[in-house]
GROMACS .gro file of C-alpha atoms in nm:
model
  373
    1MET     CA    1   1.288  -1.191  -1.655
    2SER     CA    2   1.345  -1.088  -1.298
    3ILE     CA    3   1.548  -0.784  -1.214
    4GLY     CA    4   1.757  -1.005  -0.966
    5SER     CA    5   1.900  -0.890  -0.628
    6VAL     CA    6   1.813  -0.551  -0.497
    7GLU     CA    7   1.875  -0.357  -0.170
    8THR     CA    8   1.659  -0.109   0.018
    9GLN     CA    9   1.797   0.259   0.017
   10PHE     CA   10   1.725   0.517   0.284
   11PHE     CA   11   1.653   0.878   0.259
   12TYR     CA   12   1.728   1.095   0.567
   13LEU     CA   13   1.561   1.416   0.602
   14ASN     CA   14   1.762   1.600   0.853
   15GLU     CA   15   1.533   1.886   0.922
   16PRO     CA   16   1.192   1.932   1.087
   17PHE     CA   17   0.893   1.778   0.915
   18LEU     CA   18   0.567   1.933   1.016
   19LEU     CA   19   0.251   1.697   1.003
   20ASP     CA   20  -0.106   1.791   0.921
   21SER     CA   21  -0.192   1.736   1.294
   22GLY     CA   22   0.049   2.013   1.405
   23GLU     CA   23   0.293   1.775   1.547
   24SER     CA   24   0.629   1.730   1.380
   25PHE     CA   25   0.944   1.506   1.336
   26GLU     CA   26   1.285   1.659   1.401
   27THR     CA   27   1.424   1.411   1.137
   28LEU     CA   28   1.253   1.125   0.949
   29THR     CA   29   1.377   0.825   0.737
   30LEU     CA   30   1.217   0.697   0.424
   31ALA     CA   31   1.305   0.341   0.306
   32TYR     CA   32   1.289   0.290  -0.074
   33GLU     CA   33   1.396   0.090  -0.361
   34THR     CA   34   1.448   0.194  -0.734
   35TYR     CA   35   1.455  -0.017  -1.037
   36GLY     CA   36   1.594   0.087  -1.384
   37THR     CA   37   1.788   0.406  -1.467
   38LEU     CA   38   1.693   0.762  -1.434
   39ASN     CA   39   1.744   0.937  -1.766
   40GLN     CA   40   1.961   1.247  -1.802
   41ASP     CA   41   1.663   1.493  -1.785
   42ALA     CA   42   1.488   1.280  -1.515
   43THR     CA   43   1.171   1.254  -1.712
   44ASN     CA   44   1.114   0.871  -1.709
   45ALA     CA   45   1.039   0.806  -1.335
   46ILE     CA   46   0.731   0.623  -1.223
   47LEU     CA   47   0.629   0.627  -0.860
   48VAL     CA   48   0.456   0.318  -0.733
   49PHE     CA   49   0.232   0.353  -0.415
   50HIS     CA   50   0.202   0.034  -0.231
   51ALA     CA   51  -0.133  -0.107  -0.078
   52LEU     CA   52  -0.214  -0.091   0.288
   53THR     CA   53   0.034  -0.353   0.419
   54GLY     CA   54   0.280  -0.349   0.132
   55SER     CA   55   0.641  -0.234   0.154
   56GLN     CA   56   0.911  -0.051  -0.055
   57HIS     CA   57   1.022  -0.386  -0.200
   58ALA     CA   58   0.816  -0.419  -0.510
   59ALA     CA   59   1.035  -0.617  -0.742
   60GLY     CA   60   1.333  -0.839  -0.743
   61ILE     CA   61   1.486  -1.042  -0.450
   62ASN     CA   62   1.571  -0.873  -0.119
   63GLN     CA   63   1.692  -1.103   0.146
   64SER     CA   64   1.689  -0.856   0.436
   65VAL     CA   65   1.662  -0.486   0.540
   66PRO     CA   66   1.876  -0.338   0.812
   67GLY     CA   67   1.672  -0.291   1.133
   68ILE     CA   68   1.351  -0.487   1.024
   69ASP     CA   69   1.415  -0.835   1.179
   70PRO     CA   70   1.201  -1.017   1.264
   71LEU     CA   71   0.934  -0.875   1.037
   72TRP     CA   72   1.128  -0.936   0.718
   73THR     CA   73   0.996  -1.294   0.676
   74ASP     CA   74   1.033  -1.529   0.375
   75GLU     CA   75   0.712  -1.366   0.253
   76CYS     CA   76   0.875  -1.048   0.209
   77VAL     CA   77   1.184  -1.163   0.008
   78LEU     CA   78   1.018  -1.159  -0.345
   79GLY     CA   79   0.905  -0.801  -0.443
   80TRP     CA   80   0.525  -0.791  -0.407
   81TRP     CA   81   0.483  -0.666  -0.768
   82ASP     CA   82   0.765  -0.859  -0.933
   83THR     CA   83   0.554  -0.984  -1.199
   84PHE     CA   84   0.470  -0.622  -1.306
   85ILE     CA   85   0.812  -0.452  -1.271
   86GLY     CA   86   1.120  -0.554  -1.476
   87PRO     CA   87   1.255  -0.580  -1.837
   88GLY     CA   88   0.959  -0.598  -2.072
   89LYS     CA   89   0.707  -0.608  -1.817
   90ALA     CA   90   0.415  -0.360  -1.744
   91LEU     CA   91   0.665  -0.123  -1.589
   92ASP     CA   92   0.957  -0.189  -1.820
   93THR     CA   93   1.274  -0.111  -1.627
   94GLN     CA   94   1.468  -0.082  -1.961
   95ARG     CA   95   1.259   0.230  -2.025
   96TYR     CA   96   1.168   0.359  -1.692
   97PHE     CA   97   1.315   0.446  -1.347
   98VAL     CA   98   1.063   0.291  -1.107
   99ILE     CA   99   1.060   0.407  -0.743
  100CYS     CA  100   0.859   0.244  -0.451
  101VAL     CA  101   0.874   0.395  -0.097
  102ASN     CA  102   0.761   0.255   0.240
  103TYR     CA  103   0.506   0.487   0.386
  104LEU     CA  104   0.575   0.719   0.671
  105GLY     CA  105   0.422   0.538   0.967
  106GLY     CA  106   0.515   0.197   0.821
  107CYS     CA  107   0.726  -0.079   0.963
  108TYR     CA  108   0.974  -0.169   0.676
  109GLY     CA  109   1.240   0.095   0.736
  110SER     CA  110   1.066   0.440   0.723
  111THR     CA  111   1.008   0.643   1.033
  112GLY     CA  112   0.711   0.456   1.222
  113PRO     CA  113   0.599   0.356   1.566
  114ARG     CA  114   0.881   0.092   1.592
  115SER     CA  115   1.147   0.376   1.523
  116THR     CA  116   1.339   0.512   1.804
  117ASN     CA  117   1.181   0.845   1.951
  118PRO     CA  118   1.487   1.077   1.989
  119LEU     CA  119   1.323   1.230   2.303
  120THR     CA  120   1.311   0.916   2.496
  121GLY     CA  121   1.550   0.671   2.333
  122LYS     CA  122   1.278   0.406   2.310
  123PRO     CA  123   1.037   0.322   2.039
  124TYR     CA  124   0.758   0.582   1.976
  125GLY     CA  125   0.482   0.321   2.025
  126SER     CA  126   0.174   0.499   2.157
  127GLN     CA  127   0.347   0.841   2.110
  128PHE     CA  128   0.385   0.811   1.733
  129PRO     CA  129   0.175   1.098   1.595
  130GLN     CA  130  -0.124   1.069   1.362
  131VAL     CA  131  -0.020   1.071   1.003
  132SER     CA  132  -0.234   1.178   0.709
  133ALA     CA  133  -0.231   1.077   0.353
  134TRP     CA  134  -0.103   1.409   0.251
  135ASP     CA  135   0.182   1.383   0.507
  136VAL     CA  136   0.278   1.060   0.316
  137ILE     CA  137   0.258   1.238  -0.010
  138ARG     CA  138   0.472   1.530   0.107
  139SER     CA  139   0.740   1.302   0.251
  140GLN     CA  140   0.774   1.120  -0.075
  141LEU     CA  141   0.797   1.459  -0.262
  142ARG     CA  142   1.094   1.532  -0.051
  143LEU     CA  143   1.256   1.209  -0.162
  144LEU     CA  144   1.175   1.303  -0.531
  145ASP     CA  145   1.333   1.640  -0.482
  146HIS     CA  146   1.646   1.472  -0.344
  147LEU     CA  147   1.660   1.237  -0.653
  148GLY     CA  148   1.618   1.545  -0.889
  149ILE     CA  149   1.282   1.441  -1.028
  150GLN     CA  150   1.054   1.734  -1.076
  151CYS     CA  151   0.786   1.573  -1.278
  152LEU     CA  152   0.688   1.209  -1.272
  153HIS     CA  153   0.621   1.020  -1.600
  154ALA     CA  154   0.351   0.831  -1.415
  155VAL     CA  155   0.212   0.741  -1.071
  156ILE     CA  156   0.046   0.412  -1.021
  157GLY     CA  157  -0.099   0.219  -0.725
  158GLY     CA  158  -0.365  -0.017  -0.634
  159SER     CA  159  -0.615  -0.009  -0.343
  160MET     CA  160  -0.492   0.249  -0.094
  161GLY     CA  161  -0.205   0.305  -0.324
  162GLY     CA  162  -0.447   0.429  -0.596
  163MET     CA  163  -0.598   0.673  -0.353
  164LEU     CA  164  -0.261   0.824  -0.293
  165SER     CA  165  -0.195   0.835  -0.659
  166ILE     CA  166  -0.489   1.053  -0.730
  167LEU     CA  167  -0.410   1.254  -0.421
  168LEU     CA  168  -0.074   1.350  -0.557
  169ALA     CA  169  -0.181   1.410  -0.911
  170THR     CA  170  -0.463   1.645  -0.799
  171ARG     CA  171  -0.265   1.831  -0.523
  172CYS     CA  172   0.049   1.866  -0.718
  173PRO     CA  173  -0.064   1.837  -1.085
  174GLU     CA  174   0.257   2.004  -1.230
  175ARG     CA  175   0.439   1.693  -1.096
  176VAL     CA  176   0.263   1.419  -1.264
  177GLN     CA  177   0.195   1.331  -1.631
  178ASN     CA  178   0.012   1.010  -1.627
  179VAL     CA  179  -0.206   0.861  -1.343
  180LEU     CA  180  -0.288   0.490  -1.309
  181PRO     CA  181  -0.499   0.419  -1.017
  182ILE     CA  182  -0.613   0.048  -0.989
  183ALA     CA  183  -0.918  -0.100  -0.784
  184THR     CA  184  -0.945   0.222  -0.567
  185GLY     CA  185  -1.174   0.516  -0.495
  186LEU     CA  186  -1.205   0.877  -0.411
  187GLU     CA  187  -1.313   0.822  -0.046
  188THR     CA  188  -1.336   0.583   0.222
  189THR     CA  189  -1.679   0.421   0.203
  190VAL     CA  190  -1.929   0.316   0.494
  191LEU     CA  191  -1.828  -0.046   0.424
  192HIS     CA  192  -1.447   0.030   0.451
  193ARG     CA  193  -1.516   0.205   0.771
  194VAL     CA  194  -1.707  -0.089   0.930
  195HIS     CA  195  -1.430  -0.346   0.814
  196ASN     CA  196  -1.161  -0.110   0.942
  197PHE     CA  197  -1.331  -0.050   1.267
  198GLU     CA  198  -1.362  -0.427   1.330
  199GLN     CA  199  -0.980  -0.463   1.258
  200ILE     CA  200  -0.899  -0.174   1.487
  201LEU     CA  201  -1.089  -0.328   1.784
  202ALA     CA  202  -0.939  -0.675   1.713
  203ILE     CA  203  -0.592  -0.540   1.767
  204ARG     CA  204  -0.676  -0.301   2.054
  205ASN     CA  205  -0.849  -0.571   2.248
  206ASP     CA  206  -0.556  -0.786   2.237
  207PRO     CA  207  -0.416  -0.781   2.602
  208LYS     CA  208  -0.069  -0.781   2.457
  209PHE     CA  209  -0.135  -0.454   2.290
  210GLN     CA  210  -0.070  -0.265   2.602
  211GLY     CA  211  -0.196   0.058   2.458
  212GLY     CA  212   0.072   0.040   2.189
  213ASP     CA  213   0.382   0.026   2.415
  214TYR     CA  214   0.458  -0.354   2.375
  215TYR     CA  215   0.797  -0.333   2.222
  216GLU     CA  216   0.980  -0.488   2.521
  217GLN     CA  217   0.734  -0.758   2.546
  218ALA     CA  218   0.550  -1.007   2.315
  219PRO     CA  219   0.364  -0.822   2.032
  220PRO     CA  220  -0.015  -0.844   1.992
  221LYS     CA  221  -0.013  -1.110   1.727
  222ASP     CA  222  -0.360  -1.252   1.814
  223GLY     CA  223  -0.505  -0.923   1.740
  224LEU     CA  224  -0.318  -0.870   1.411
  225LEU     CA  225  -0.411  -1.222   1.309
  226LEU     CA  226  -0.783  -1.150   1.355
  227ALA     CA  227  -0.744  -0.819   1.183
  228ARG     CA  228  -0.597  -0.991   0.880
  229ILE     CA  229  -0.879  -1.261   0.872
  230ILE     CA  230  -1.133  -0.964   0.885
  231SER     CA  231  -0.979  -0.793   0.592
  232HIS     CA  232  -0.874  -1.106   0.389
  233LYS     CA  233  -1.254  -1.168   0.327
  234THR     CA  234  -1.251  -0.866   0.092
  235PHE     CA  235  -0.941  -0.946  -0.094
  236VAL     CA  236  -1.039  -1.267  -0.276
  237SER     CA  237  -1.367  -1.398  -0.403
  238LEU     CA  238  -1.554  -1.679  -0.219
  239ALA     CA  239  -1.477  -1.906  -0.515
  240ILE     CA  240  -1.095  -1.843  -0.497
  241MET     CA  241  -1.108  -1.888  -0.123
  242GLU     CA  242  -1.256  -2.217  -0.151
  243LYS     CA  243  -0.995  -2.319  -0.427
  244ARG     CA  244  -0.702  -2.194  -0.219
  245ALA     CA  245  -0.830  -2.377   0.084
  246LYS     CA  246  -0.679  -2.721   0.069
  247GLN     CA  247  -0.869  -3.027   0.145
  248GLU     CA  248  -0.675  -3.084   0.462
  249ILE     CA  249  -0.636  -2.897   0.785
  250ARG     CA  250  -0.312  -2.704   0.722
  251ILE     CA  251  -0.282  -2.595   1.097
  252LYS     CA  252  -0.391  -2.848   1.343
  253GLN     CA  253  -0.396  -2.658   1.666
  254PRO     CA  254  -0.659  -2.513   1.928
  255ILE     CA  255  -0.708  -2.159   1.897
  256GLY     CA  256  -0.880  -2.119   2.240
  257PRO     CA  257  -0.981  -2.333   2.526
  258PHE     CA  258  -1.298  -2.458   2.353
  259TYR     CA  259  -1.239  -2.451   1.985
  260GLU     CA  260  -1.000  -2.619   1.737
  261LEU     CA  261  -0.978  -2.561   1.352
  262SER     CA  262  -1.213  -2.810   1.198
  263ASN     CA  263  -1.239  -2.724   0.816
  264PRO     CA  264  -1.021  -2.617   0.529
  265ILE     CA  265  -1.167  -2.263   0.502
  266GLU     CA  266  -1.085  -2.204   0.876
  267SER     CA  267  -0.748  -2.341   0.824
  268TYR     CA  268  -0.674  -2.128   0.528
  269MET     CA  269  -0.787  -1.801   0.695
  270PHE     CA  270  -0.605  -1.881   1.018
  271TYR     CA  271  -0.295  -1.941   0.808
  272GLN     CA  272  -0.322  -1.619   0.621
  273GLY     CA  273  -0.367  -1.426   0.942
  274LYS     CA  274  -0.081  -1.606   1.118
  275LYS     CA  275   0.147  -1.540   0.836
  276PHE     CA  276   0.062  -1.173   0.827
  277ALA     CA  277   0.117  -1.130   1.207
  278GLU     CA  278   0.464  -1.247   1.181
  279ARG     CA  279   0.554  -0.993   0.916
  280PHE     CA  280   0.379  -0.664   1.016
  281ASP     CA  281   0.377  -0.419   1.319
  282ALA     CA  282   0.034  -0.362   1.496
  283ASN     CA  283   0.084   0.006   1.558
  284SER     CA  284   0.197   0.061   1.202
  285TYR     CA  285  -0.131  -0.115   1.100
  286LEU     CA  286  -0.340   0.111   1.322
  287ARG     CA  287  -0.168   0.433   1.190
  288ILE     CA  288  -0.215   0.355   0.824
  289MET     CA  289  -0.566   0.221   0.897
  290ASP     CA  290  -0.636   0.564   1.067
  291MET     CA  291  -0.510   0.746   0.747
  292TRP     CA  292  -0.746   0.530   0.533
  293GLN     CA  293  -1.034   0.605   0.779
  294ARG     CA  294  -1.008   0.964   0.725
  295PHE     CA  295  -0.931   0.966   0.338
  296SER     CA  296  -1.175   1.167   0.118
  297LEU     CA  297  -1.138   1.348  -0.216
  298ASN     CA  298  -1.513   1.324  -0.306
  299ALA     CA  299  -1.585   1.663  -0.104
  300GLN     CA  300  -1.352   1.840  -0.354
  301GLN     CA  301  -1.564   1.776  -0.652
  302PRO     CA  302  -1.612   1.920  -0.914
  303GLU     CA  303  -1.294   2.119  -0.866
  304LEU     CA  304  -1.074   1.815  -0.796
  305PHE     CA  305  -0.939   1.781  -1.142
  306LYS     CA  306  -0.947   2.154  -1.246
  307ASP     CA  307  -0.567   2.173  -1.298
  308CYS     CA  308  -0.516   1.834  -1.466
  309ALA     CA  309  -0.591   1.909  -1.819
  310HIS     CA  310  -0.239   1.791  -1.925
  311GLN     CA  311  -0.277   1.449  -1.749
  312GLN     CA  312  -0.385   1.123  -1.879
  313TYR     CA  313  -0.571   0.879  -1.671
  314LEU     CA  314  -0.607   0.490  -1.691
  315ILE     CA  315  -0.856   0.358  -1.439
  316PHE     CA  316  -0.886  -0.001  -1.371
  317SER     CA  317  -1.181  -0.187  -1.222
  318VAL     CA  318  -1.195  -0.566  -1.117
  319ASP     CA  319  -1.531  -0.687  -1.192
  320SER     CA  320  -1.533  -0.943  -0.870
  321ASP     CA  321  -1.378  -0.687  -0.634
  322VAL     CA  322  -1.551  -0.654  -0.311
  323CYS     CA  323  -1.315  -0.431  -0.138
  324PHE     CA  324  -1.335  -0.144  -0.402
  325TYR     CA  325  -1.636  -0.205  -0.587
  326PRO     CA  326  -1.637  -0.119  -0.959
  327GLU     CA  327  -1.892   0.142  -0.885
  328GLU     CA  328  -1.622   0.332  -0.699
  329GLN     CA  329  -1.403   0.364  -1.001
  330LYS     CA  330  -1.705   0.480  -1.226
  331VAL     CA  331  -1.726   0.779  -0.986
  332ILE     CA  332  -1.370   0.866  -1.064
  333VAL     CA  333  -1.429   0.828  -1.428
  334LYS     CA  334  -1.742   1.046  -1.418
  335ALA     CA  335  -1.559   1.315  -1.244
  336LEU     CA  336  -1.269   1.307  -1.502
  337GLU     CA  337  -1.498   1.311  -1.781
  338ALA     CA  338  -1.690   1.605  -1.637
  339ALA     CA  339  -1.369   1.797  -1.612
  340GLN     CA  340  -1.275   1.701  -1.970
  341ILE     CA  341  -0.963   1.500  -1.865
  342ASP     CA  342  -0.832   1.232  -2.097
  343VAL     CA  343  -0.934   0.902  -1.929
  344THR     CA  344  -0.954   0.543  -2.019
  345HIS     CA  345  -1.154   0.281  -1.794
  346ILE     CA  346  -1.071  -0.068  -1.819
  347THR     CA  347  -1.281  -0.342  -1.639
  348VAL     CA  348  -1.067  -0.638  -1.582
  349HIS     CA  349  -1.265  -0.969  -1.590
  350SER     CA  350  -1.121  -1.193  -1.322
  351ASP     CA  351  -1.240  -1.437  -1.050
  352LYS     CA  352  -0.953  -1.344  -0.816
  353GLY     CA  353  -1.125  -1.034  -0.662
  354HIS     CA  354  -0.943  -0.740  -0.538
  355ASP     CA  355  -0.602  -0.936  -0.541
  356SER     CA  356  -0.627  -0.948  -0.915
  357PHE     CA  357  -0.400  -0.650  -0.935
  358LEU     CA  358  -0.129  -0.836  -0.760
  359LEU     CA  359  -0.160  -1.168  -0.931
  360GLU     CA  360  -0.250  -1.118  -1.291
  361PRO     CA  361  -0.014  -0.876  -1.489
  362ASP     CA  362  -0.124  -1.004  -1.826
  363LEU     CA  363  -0.476  -0.859  -1.782
  364TYR     CA  364  -0.320  -0.518  -1.717
  365ALA     CA  365   0.023  -0.480  -1.895
  366PRO     CA  366  -0.116  -0.417  -2.250
  367TYR     CA  367  -0.319  -0.115  -2.134
  368ILE     CA  368  -0.038   0.009  -1.926
  369HIS     CA  369   0.208  -0.022  -2.211
  370PHE     CA  370  -0.033   0.177  -2.430
  371VAL     CA  371  -0.090   0.464  -2.188
  372LEU     CA  372   0.275   0.509  -2.084
  373GLY     CA  373   0.374   0.524  -2.454
   0.00000   0.00000   0.00000
């Protein structure tokens, strides 16, 4: 059962917001959506952190978001976690008040590089400041304050969203009861940095990137397309990639003066990249990628979980994941056990790789229901 039509809401912070970099915003905007009803004592809220290229639209149908065109494509209309959020689903909106926020630096309504710089009257572009993971957390805490939520019943996220879940739970333990990180880790690995670096170069070497100031011209879609192809290799298993690649060329067009798509795998990967390049902003991709490149909680062990004795953790691994390998979740579990924190570790058996947490709710829902109570 779907929750039906929803609309994005906007939180306006009309006071200076200081960033970790030392720069600041005079004002900022966060785009968010909520599902379900907040109870009288505001104790049933669940905060969902989206993945790298997700949005605030996690569930239901949202046909458009003001000011986002042309990025709000058909692919964005259905919530990215619609099979997980709703009546009777893993995050049951008959019991919980579920919140999802577009990250600071994103491109779906929160203050980001596409936003107007009040000092110039033009998009920030290359002038948009560096944003840290802690900046993202602090901005969302301001929204929670605005909503009257002092302590979350749970925080949950997959991939980069899982990293942010752990960061919030450990930096502000008094504000979180249950923590559910999925297919994630405590730090950016060497392999992540290599893949991310390839994507950064793909975008920055697109002639249309113009150093990040391209908003009055054609955007750097070729670079963004290539970046998505690079990343997509880590999202799905090779077996699933082969299954998804139809036995015909989906896109028959040259991709350069000397090359034409010639087999289903090439067509599938090119199609994935092309779709993505229509719905995302290159500058936002680079800013969020930079946040990921600099993320690390590993250095804080063994003190990382020292104030988290009251919390309960449910850690998910996916046995076929080659983006965040299961060994990375074992590091989290080991640290929690060393700190004597209540932790349950579930390894999901799936052939869908990293994308499993987006596609297979039945493999996760029973455990989520049990932990949330």
